[in-house]
mmCIF file with all atom_site columns, C-alpha atoms in Angstrom:
data_model
loop_
_atom_site.group_PDB
_atom_site.id
_atom_site.type_symbol
_atom_site.label_atom_id
_atom_site.label_alt_id
_atom_site.label_comp_id
_atom_site.label_asym_id
_atom_site.label_entity_id
_atom_site.label_seq_id
_atom_site.pdbx_PDB_ins_code
_atom_site.Cartn_x
_atom_site.Cartn_y
_atom_site.Cartn_z
_atom_site.occupancy
_atom_site.B_iso_or_equiv
_atom_site.pdbx_formal_charge
_atom_site.auth_seq_id
_atom_site.auth_comp_id
_atom_site.auth_asym_id
_atom_site.auth_atom_id
_atom_site.pdbx_PDB_model_num
ATOM 1   C CA . MET A 1 1   ? -187.343 -24.930 111.667 1.00 45.00 ? 1   MET A CA 1
ATOM 2   C CA . ALA A 1 2   ? -189.576 -27.592 110.664 1.00 49.00 ? 2   ALA A CA 1
ATOM 3   C CA . LEU A 1 3   ? -188.721 -30.997 109.529 1.00 57.00 ? 3   LEU A CA 1
ATOM 4   C CA . ALA A 1 4   ? -191.702 -31.186 106.976 1.00 59.00 ? 4   ALA A CA 1
ATOM 5   C CA . GLU A 1 5   ? -193.844 -28.821 105.628 1.00 66.00 ? 5   GLU A CA 1
ATOM 6   C CA . GLN A 1 6   ? -196.687 -29.053 103.208 1.00 66.00 ? 6   GLN A CA 1
ATOM 7   C CA . SER A 1 7   ? -198.511 -26.230 101.489 1.00 65.00 ? 7   SER A CA 1
ATOM 8   C CA . ARG A 1 8   ? -201.345 -26.105 98.995  1.00 64.00 ? 8   ARG A CA 1
ATOM 9   C CA . LEU A 1 9   ? -202.585 -23.587 97.027  1.00 63.00 ? 9   LEU A CA 1
ATOM 10  C CA . LEU A 1 10  ? -206.245 -24.439 96.331  1.00 54.00 ? 10  LEU A CA 1
ATOM 11  C CA . SER A 1 11  ? -207.607 -22.078 93.516  1.00 51.00 ? 11  SER A CA 1
ATOM 12  C CA . ASP A 1 12  ? -205.914 -19.709 91.496  1.00 52.00 ? 12  ASP A CA 1
ATOM 13  C CA . TRP A 1 13  ? -209.156 -17.955 91.315  1.00 46.00 ? 13  TRP A CA 1
ATOM 14  C CA . ALA A 1 14  ? -209.345 -17.577 94.701  1.00 50.00 ? 14  ALA A CA 1
ATOM 15  C CA . VAL A 1 15  ? -206.128 -15.811 94.708  1.00 50.00 ? 15  VAL A CA 1
ATOM 16  C CA . ARG A 1 16  ? -207.091 -13.409 92.083  1.00 51.00 ? 16  ARG A CA 1
ATOM 17  C CA . SER A 1 17  ? -209.814 -12.557 93.925  1.00 51.00 ? 17  SER A CA 1
ATOM 18  C CA . LEU A 1 18  ? -207.761 -12.157 97.629  1.00 52.00 ? 18  LEU A CA 1
ATOM 19  C CA . HIS A 1 19  ? -205.346 -9.485  95.683  1.00 51.00 ? 19  HIS A CA 1
ATOM 20  C CA . SER A 1 20  ? -208.079 -7.585  93.884  1.00 52.00 ? 20  SER A CA 1
ATOM 21  C CA . ASN A 1 21  ? -210.346 -7.135  96.927  1.00 49.00 ? 21  ASN A CA 1
ATOM 22  C CA . ALA A 1 22  ? -207.294 -6.504  99.480  1.00 49.00 ? 22  ALA A CA 1
ATOM 23  C CA . ARG A 1 23  ? -209.239 -2.487  99.763  1.00 50.00 ? 23  ARG A CA 1
ATOM 24  C CA . ASP A 1 24  ? -212.402 -3.769  100.241 1.00 60.00 ? 24  ASP A CA 1
ATOM 25  C CA . PRO A 1 25  ? -212.994 -3.589  103.940 1.00 45.00 ? 25  PRO A CA 1
ATOM 26  C CA . SER A 1 26  ? -216.142 -6.040  103.381 1.00 50.00 ? 26  SER A CA 1
ATOM 27  C CA . LYS A 1 27  ? -213.797 -8.622  102.397 1.00 77.00 ? 27  LYS A CA 1
ATOM 28  C CA . ILE A 1 28  ? -212.079 -10.317 105.351 1.00 91.00 ? 28  ILE A CA 1
ATOM 29  C CA . LEU A 1 29  ? -209.942 -13.583 105.566 1.00 96.00 ? 29  LEU A CA 1
ATOM 30  C CA . GLU A 1 30  ? -210.611 -15.901 108.161 1.00 97.00 ? 30  GLU A CA 1
ATOM 31  C CA . ILE A 1 31  ? -207.829 -18.324 109.146 1.00 98.00 ? 31  ILE A CA 1
ATOM 32  C CA . TYR A 1 32  ? -208.104 -21.447 111.245 1.00 98.00 ? 32  TYR A CA 1
ATOM 33  C CA . SER A 1 33  ? -204.802 -22.719 113.048 1.00 98.00 ? 33  SER A CA 1
ATOM 34  C CA . ASP A 1 34  ? -204.291 -25.846 115.513 1.00 98.00 ? 34  ASP A CA 1
ATOM 35  C CA . GLY A 1 35  ? -201.351 -27.463 116.837 1.00 97.00 ? 35  GLY A CA 1
ATOM 36  C CA . SER A 1 36  ? -200.837 -31.191 117.767 1.00 97.00 ? 36  SER A CA 1
ATOM 37  C CA . PHE A 1 37  ? -198.630 -32.821 120.174 1.00 97.00 ? 37  PHE A CA 1
ATOM 38  C CA . ASN A 1 38  ? -197.537 -36.598 120.535 1.00 97.00 ? 38  ASN A CA 1
ATOM 39  C CA . ALA A 1 39  ? -195.886 -37.020 123.679 1.00 95.00 ? 39  ALA A CA 1
ATOM 40  C CA . ALA A 1 40  ? -194.613 -40.305 123.253 1.00 95.00 ? 40  ALA A CA 1
ATOM 41  C CA . SER A 1 41  ? -192.679 -39.480 120.052 1.00 96.00 ? 41  SER A CA 1
ATOM 42  C CA . ARG A 1 42  ? -192.492 -36.104 121.037 1.00 96.00 ? 42  ARG A CA 1
ATOM 43  C CA . ILE A 1 43  ? -193.088 -34.587 117.650 1.00 97.00 ? 43  ILE A CA 1
ATOM 44  C CA . GLY A 1 44  ? -195.730 -32.211 117.337 1.00 97.00 ? 44  GLY A CA 1
ATOM 45  C CA . GLY A 1 45  ? -197.627 -30.695 113.985 1.00 98.00 ? 45  GLY A CA 1
ATOM 46  C CA . TRP A 1 46  ? -198.914 -27.610 113.270 1.00 98.00 ? 46  TRP A CA 1
ATOM 47  C CA . ALA A 1 47  ? -201.420 -26.186 110.375 1.00 98.00 ? 47  ALA A CA 1
ATOM 48  C CA . PHE A 1 48  ? -203.734 -23.330 109.127 1.00 98.00 ? 48  PHE A CA 1
ATOM 49  C CA . ILE A 1 49  ? -206.132 -22.923 106.553 1.00 98.00 ? 49  ILE A CA 1
ATOM 50  C CA . VAL A 1 50  ? -206.990 -19.589 104.899 1.00 97.00 ? 50  VAL A CA 1
ATOM 51  C CA . LEU A 1 51  ? -210.763 -19.087 103.602 1.00 96.00 ? 51  LEU A CA 1
ATOM 52  C CA . LEU A 1 52  ? -212.267 -16.127 101.705 1.00 94.00 ? 52  LEU A CA 1
ATOM 53  C CA . ALA A 1 53  ? -215.733 -15.659 101.450 1.00 90.00 ? 53  ALA A CA 1
ATOM 54  C CA . GLY A 1 54  ? -215.929 -19.343 103.423 1.00 90.00 ? 54  GLY A CA 1
ATOM 55  C CA . ASP A 1 55  ? -214.168 -20.899 100.438 1.00 93.00 ? 55  ASP A CA 1
ATOM 56  C CA . PRO A 1 56  ? -210.668 -22.498 101.177 1.00 95.00 ? 56  PRO A CA 1
ATOM 57  C CA . ILE A 1 57  ? -207.915 -20.601 99.359  1.00 95.00 ? 57  ILE A CA 1
ATOM 58  C CA . PHE A 1 58  ? -204.680 -22.241 101.022 1.00 97.00 ? 58  PHE A CA 1
ATOM 59  C CA . GLU A 1 59  ? -203.529 -24.426 103.485 1.00 97.00 ? 59  GLU A CA 1
ATOM 60  C CA . LYS A 1 60  ? -200.281 -25.029 105.105 1.00 98.00 ? 60  LYS A CA 1
ATOM 61  C CA . ASN A 1 61  ? -198.916 -27.507 107.568 1.00 98.00 ? 61  ASN A CA 1
ATOM 62  C CA . GLY A 1 62  ? -195.622 -29.102 109.329 1.00 97.00 ? 62  GLY A CA 1
ATOM 63  C CA . TYR A 1 63  ? -194.032 -30.912 111.808 1.00 97.00 ? 63  TYR A CA 1
ATOM 64  C CA . GLU A 1 64  ? -190.751 -30.863 113.937 1.00 96.00 ? 64  GLU A CA 1
ATOM 65  C CA . PRO A 1 65  ? -189.732 -31.984 117.153 1.00 97.00 ? 65  PRO A CA 1
ATOM 66  C CA . GLY A 1 66  ? -190.890 -30.427 120.690 1.00 95.00 ? 66  GLY A CA 1
ATOM 67  C CA . MET A 1 67  ? -191.923 -30.229 124.102 1.00 94.00 ? 67  MET A CA 1
ATOM 68  C CA . ASP A 1 68  ? -196.088 -29.539 124.668 1.00 95.00 ? 68  ASP A CA 1
ATOM 69  C CA . ASN A 1 69  ? -198.907 -28.844 122.749 1.00 96.00 ? 69  ASN A CA 1
ATOM 70  C CA . ASN A 1 70  ? -198.664 -24.981 123.767 1.00 97.00 ? 70  ASN A CA 1
ATOM 71  C CA . ARG A 1 71  ? -195.510 -24.690 121.422 1.00 98.00 ? 71  ARG A CA 1
ATOM 72  C CA . PHE A 1 72  ? -197.324 -25.939 118.159 1.00 98.00 ? 72  PHE A CA 1
ATOM 73  C CA . GLU A 1 73  ? -200.603 -24.392 118.762 1.00 98.00 ? 73  GLU A CA 1
ATOM 74  C CA . LEU A 1 74  ? -198.651 -21.050 119.033 1.00 98.00 ? 74  LEU A CA 1
ATOM 75  C CA . LEU A 1 75  ? -196.204 -22.269 116.286 1.00 98.00 ? 75  LEU A CA 1
ATOM 76  C CA . ALA A 1 76  ? -199.422 -22.855 114.144 1.00 98.00 ? 76  ALA A CA 1
ATOM 77  C CA . VAL A 1 77  ? -200.774 -19.004 114.393 1.00 98.00 ? 77  VAL A CA 1
ATOM 78  C CA . THR A 1 78  ? -197.023 -17.473 114.209 1.00 98.00 ? 78  THR A CA 1
ATOM 79  C CA . LYS A 1 79  ? -196.990 -19.343 110.743 1.00 98.00 ? 79  LYS A CA 1
ATOM 80  C CA . ALA A 1 80  ? -200.222 -18.021 109.585 1.00 98.00 ? 80  ALA A CA 1
ATOM 81  C CA . MET A 1 81  ? -198.974 -14.673 110.629 1.00 98.00 ? 81  MET A CA 1
ATOM 82  C CA . ALA A 1 82  ? -196.162 -14.807 108.481 1.00 98.00 ? 82  ALA A CA 1
ATOM 83  C CA . TRP A 1 83  ? -198.426 -15.852 105.497 1.00 98.00 ? 83  TRP A CA 1
ATOM 84  C CA . ILE A 1 84  ? -200.419 -13.027 106.448 1.00 97.00 ? 84  ILE A CA 1
ATOM 85  C CA . GLU A 1 85  ? -197.091 -10.884 106.079 1.00 97.00 ? 85  GLU A CA 1
ATOM 86  C CA . ALA A 1 86  ? -196.424 -12.362 102.951 1.00 96.00 ? 86  ALA A CA 1
ATOM 87  C CA . ASN A 1 87  ? -199.852 -12.580 100.838 1.00 96.00 ? 87  ASN A CA 1
ATOM 88  C CA . ALA A 1 88  ? -202.328 -10.303 103.084 1.00 94.00 ? 88  ALA A CA 1
ATOM 89  C CA . LYS A 1 89  ? -200.866 -7.506  104.586 1.00 88.00 ? 89  LYS A CA 1
ATOM 90  C CA . ASN A 1 90  ? -203.329 -4.484  105.402 1.00 84.00 ? 90  ASN A CA 1
ATOM 91  C CA . MET A 1 91  ? -206.385 -7.213  104.902 1.00 90.00 ? 91  MET A CA 1
ATOM 92  C CA . GLY A 1 92  ? -208.607 -7.323  107.781 1.00 94.00 ? 92  GLY A CA 1
ATOM 93  C CA . VAL A 1 93  ? -208.045 -11.030 109.047 1.00 97.00 ? 93  VAL A CA 1
ATOM 94  C CA . TRP A 1 94  ? -209.676 -13.066 111.992 1.00 97.00 ? 94  TRP A CA 1
ATOM 95  C CA . LEU A 1 95  ? -207.293 -15.605 112.763 1.00 98.00 ? 95  LEU A CA 1
ATOM 96  C CA . TRP A 1 96  ? -209.301 -18.502 114.669 1.00 98.00 ? 96  TRP A CA 1
ATOM 97  C CA . THR A 1 97  ? -207.378 -20.654 117.253 1.00 98.00 ? 97  THR A CA 1
ATOM 98  C CA . ASP A 1 98  ? -208.751 -23.065 119.637 1.00 97.00 ? 98  ASP A CA 1
ATOM 99  C CA . SER A 1 99  ? -205.759 -22.268 121.854 1.00 97.00 ? 99  SER A CA 1
ATOM 100 C CA . ARG A 1 100 ? -206.956 -19.909 124.959 1.00 97.00 ? 100 ARG A CA 1
ATOM 101 C CA . HIS A 1 101 ? -203.179 -19.759 126.081 1.00 97.00 ? 101 HIS A CA 1
ATOM 102 C CA . VAL A 1 102 ? -202.455 -18.225 122.846 1.00 98.00 ? 102 VAL A CA 1
ATOM 103 C CA . VAL A 1 103 ? -205.494 -15.656 123.107 1.00 98.00 ? 103 VAL A CA 1
ATOM 104 C CA . GLU A 1 104 ? -204.397 -14.863 126.294 1.00 97.00 ? 104 GLU A CA 1
ATOM 105 C CA . GLY A 1 105 ? -201.097 -14.686 125.549 1.00 96.00 ? 105 GLY A CA 1
ATOM 106 C CA . CYS A 1 106 ? -201.945 -12.264 122.395 1.00 97.00 ? 106 CYS A CA 1
ATOM 107 C CA . TYR A 1 107 ? -203.856 -9.584  124.048 1.00 96.00 ? 107 TYR A CA 1
ATOM 108 C CA . ARG A 1 108 ? -202.945 -9.871  128.149 1.00 94.00 ? 108 ARG A CA 1
ATOM 109 C CA . TRP A 1 109 ? -199.449 -10.923 128.368 1.00 93.00 ? 109 TRP A CA 1
ATOM 110 C CA . ARG A 1 110 ? -197.691 -10.287 125.381 1.00 95.00 ? 110 ARG A CA 1
ATOM 111 C CA . LYS A 1 111 ? -197.141 -6.562  126.190 1.00 94.00 ? 111 LYS A CA 1
ATOM 112 C CA . ILE A 1 112 ? -196.416 -7.210  129.563 1.00 91.00 ? 112 ILE A CA 1
ATOM 113 C CA . TRP A 1 113 ? -193.602 -10.012 128.743 1.00 92.00 ? 113 TRP A CA 1
ATOM 114 C CA . ARG A 1 114 ? -191.951 -7.783  126.026 1.00 94.00 ? 114 ARG A CA 1
ATOM 115 C CA . ASN A 1 115 ? -191.953 -4.756  128.724 1.00 91.00 ? 115 ASN A CA 1
ATOM 116 C CA . ASN A 1 116 ? -190.325 -7.383  131.058 1.00 88.00 ? 116 ASN A CA 1
ATOM 117 C CA . GLY A 1 117 ? -187.478 -8.666  128.557 1.00 89.00 ? 117 GLY A CA 1
ATOM 118 C CA . TRP A 1 118 ? -189.570 -11.699 128.008 1.00 91.00 ? 118 TRP A CA 1
ATOM 119 C CA . HIS A 1 119 ? -189.300 -12.818 131.361 1.00 85.00 ? 119 HIS A CA 1
ATOM 120 C CA . ARG A 1 120 ? -192.052 -13.981 133.793 1.00 79.00 ? 120 ARG A CA 1
ATOM 121 C CA . ILE A 1 121 ? -193.977 -11.400 136.127 1.00 70.00 ? 121 ILE A CA 1
ATOM 122 C CA . THR A 1 122 ? -194.111 -12.309 139.846 1.00 72.00 ? 122 THR A CA 1
ATOM 123 C CA . ALA A 1 123 ? -193.090 -10.903 142.818 1.00 69.00 ? 123 ALA A CA 1
ATOM 124 C CA . ASN A 1 124 ? -190.276 -13.294 143.423 1.00 73.00 ? 124 ASN A CA 1
ATOM 125 C CA . ALA A 1 125 ? -187.274 -11.496 142.225 1.00 70.00 ? 125 ALA A CA 1
ATOM 126 C CA . HIS A 1 126 ? -185.466 -14.985 141.546 1.00 69.00 ? 126 HIS A CA 1
ATOM 127 C CA . ALA A 1 127 ? -188.187 -16.419 139.550 1.00 63.00 ? 127 ALA A CA 1
ATOM 128 C CA . ARG A 1 128 ? -188.916 -13.309 137.619 1.00 59.00 ? 128 ARG A CA 1
ATOM 129 C CA . ARG A 1 129 ? -185.495 -13.974 135.664 1.00 69.00 ? 129 ARG A CA 1
ATOM 130 C CA . ARG A 1 130 ? -187.102 -17.173 134.208 1.00 79.00 ? 130 ARG A CA 1
ATOM 131 C CA . SER A 1 131 ? -187.667 -16.745 130.769 1.00 84.00 ? 131 SER A CA 1
ATOM 132 C CA . ILE A 1 132 ? -191.658 -17.577 129.632 1.00 91.00 ? 132 ILE A CA 1
ATOM 133 C CA . PRO A 1 133 ? -191.687 -20.959 127.382 1.00 93.00 ? 133 PRO A CA 1
ATOM 134 C CA . ASN A 1 134 ? -191.542 -20.472 123.795 1.00 95.00 ? 134 ASN A CA 1
ATOM 135 C CA . ALA A 1 135 ? -190.097 -16.982 124.314 1.00 95.00 ? 135 ALA A CA 1
ATOM 136 C CA . LEU A 1 136 ? -188.547 -17.068 120.766 1.00 96.00 ? 136 LEU A CA 1
ATOM 137 C CA . LEU A 1 137 ? -191.639 -17.890 119.052 1.00 97.00 ? 137 LEU A CA 1
ATOM 138 C CA . TRP A 1 138 ? -193.556 -15.181 121.368 1.00 98.00 ? 138 TRP A CA 1
ATOM 139 C CA . GLN A 1 139 ? -191.155 -12.249 120.312 1.00 98.00 ? 139 GLN A CA 1
ATOM 140 C CA . GLU A 1 140 ? -191.803 -13.743 116.749 1.00 98.00 ? 140 GLU A CA 1
ATOM 141 C CA . LEU A 1 141 ? -195.592 -13.358 116.914 1.00 98.00 ? 141 LEU A CA 1
ATOM 142 C CA . ASP A 1 142 ? -195.323 -10.088 118.635 1.00 98.00 ? 142 ASP A CA 1
ATOM 143 C CA . THR A 1 143 ? -193.162 -8.604  115.961 1.00 98.00 ? 143 THR A CA 1
ATOM 144 C CA . LEU A 1 144 ? -195.720 -10.000 113.367 1.00 98.00 ? 144 LEU A CA 1
ATOM 145 C CA . LEU A 1 145 ? -198.506 -9.044  115.110 1.00 97.00 ? 145 LEU A CA 1
ATOM 146 C CA . ILE A 1 146 ? -197.180 -5.105  115.693 1.00 96.00 ? 146 ILE A CA 1
ATOM 147 C CA . HIS A 1 147 ? -197.043 -5.173  111.928 1.00 96.00 ? 147 HIS A CA 1
ATOM 148 C CA . ASN A 1 148 ? -200.012 -6.416  110.893 1.00 95.00 ? 148 ASN A CA 1
ATOM 149 C CA . ALA A 1 149 ? -202.850 -4.307  112.915 1.00 93.00 ? 149 ALA A CA 1
ATOM 150 C CA . SER A 1 150 ? -205.793 -5.699  111.139 1.00 93.00 ? 150 SER A CA 1
ATOM 151 C CA . VAL A 1 151 ? -205.542 -9.036  112.814 1.00 97.00 ? 151 VAL A CA 1
ATOM 152 C CA . GLU A 1 152 ? -207.706 -9.904  115.485 1.00 97.00 ? 152 GLU A CA 1
ATOM 153 C CA . ILE A 1 153 ? -206.877 -13.286 117.030 1.00 97.00 ? 153 ILE A CA 1
ATOM 154 C CA . GLN A 1 154 ? -210.092 -15.129 118.039 1.00 96.00 ? 154 GLN A CA 1
ATOM 155 C CA . TRP A 1 155 ? -210.742 -18.282 120.282 1.00 97.00 ? 155 TRP A CA 1
ATOM 156 C CA . CYS A 1 156 ? -213.245 -20.922 118.858 1.00 95.00 ? 156 CYS A CA 1
ATOM 157 C CA . LYS A 1 157 ? -213.919 -24.183 120.488 1.00 91.00 ? 157 LYS A CA 1
ATOM 158 C CA . GLY A 1 158 ? -212.062 -27.250 119.708 1.00 87.00 ? 158 GLY A CA 1
ATOM 159 C CA . HIS A 1 159 ? -213.880 -30.348 118.256 1.00 82.00 ? 159 HIS A CA 1
ATOM 160 C CA . ALA A 1 160 ? -217.035 -28.295 117.940 1.00 85.00 ? 160 ALA A CA 1
ATOM 161 C CA . GLU A 1 161 ? -217.834 -28.785 114.151 1.00 86.00 ? 161 GLU A CA 1
ATOM 162 C CA . THR A 1 162 ? -216.475 -25.585 112.942 1.00 91.00 ? 162 THR A CA 1
ATOM 163 C CA . PRO A 1 163 ? -215.188 -26.530 109.363 1.00 93.00 ? 163 PRO A CA 1
ATOM 164 C CA . GLY A 1 164 ? -212.302 -24.400 109.181 1.00 95.00 ? 164 GLY A CA 1
ATOM 165 C CA . ASN A 1 165 ? -211.289 -25.807 112.559 1.00 96.00 ? 165 ASN A CA 1
ATOM 166 C CA . ILE A 1 166 ? -211.806 -29.380 111.945 1.00 96.00 ? 166 ILE A CA 1
ATOM 167 C CA . ARG A 1 167 ? -209.405 -29.156 108.904 1.00 97.00 ? 167 ARG A CA 1
ATOM 168 C CA . ALA A 1 168 ? -206.780 -27.201 110.509 1.00 97.00 ? 168 ALA A CA 1
ATOM 169 C CA . ASP A 1 169 ? -206.971 -30.056 113.116 1.00 96.00 ? 169 ASP A CA 1
ATOM 170 C CA . MET A 1 170 ? -206.694 -32.852 110.564 1.00 97.00 ? 170 MET A CA 1
ATOM 171 C CA . LEU A 1 171 ? -203.976 -31.359 108.892 1.00 97.00 ? 171 LEU A CA 1
ATOM 172 C CA . ALA A 1 172 ? -201.569 -30.714 112.161 1.00 97.00 ? 172 ALA A CA 1
ATOM 173 C CA . ARG A 1 173 ? -202.371 -34.389 113.252 1.00 96.00 ? 173 ARG A CA 1
ATOM 174 C CA . GLN A 1 174 ? -201.199 -35.414 110.280 1.00 95.00 ? 174 GLN A CA 1
ATOM 175 C CA . PHE A 1 175 ? -197.416 -36.016 111.181 1.00 87.00 ? 175 PHE A CA 1
ATOM 176 C CA . THR A 1 176 ? -198.296 -36.926 115.093 1.00 86.00 ? 176 THR A CA 1
#
């Protein structure tokens, strides 16, 4: 549970537009997510911003104690997926992250981890019993992705002047 969360609805018009276009396949939501971690304070932040037709309609961020940056990158995507579940189910969504770890986990490792009881895959039988880091978050994200098949997780280069990524990064760093 986050120690603090902020969310901001940016436009009533955008929300009405979002729901009126829910069945229009040409209307795809773009969501940018990012995580940040300060090793000195052991506090990490997460954020996501939702865009419809290039216009921001919603943003949310928060922070909590943690151990590494990967957790907060994963947490940002999971929080964005929870928002999709509640507000944009059955819509086409491109969820952008600058974390290759999250993208690979979603497309390459998630099904293997699920089938292996959320443990590592390795030839060493002793090492196989070790849970993957952030297993509970991966399980939550797995469930959300199964329920929202129209969401595509995409990689974007961080700090590359992509406006959505820049805003998500700024929101995630607000608490660290």
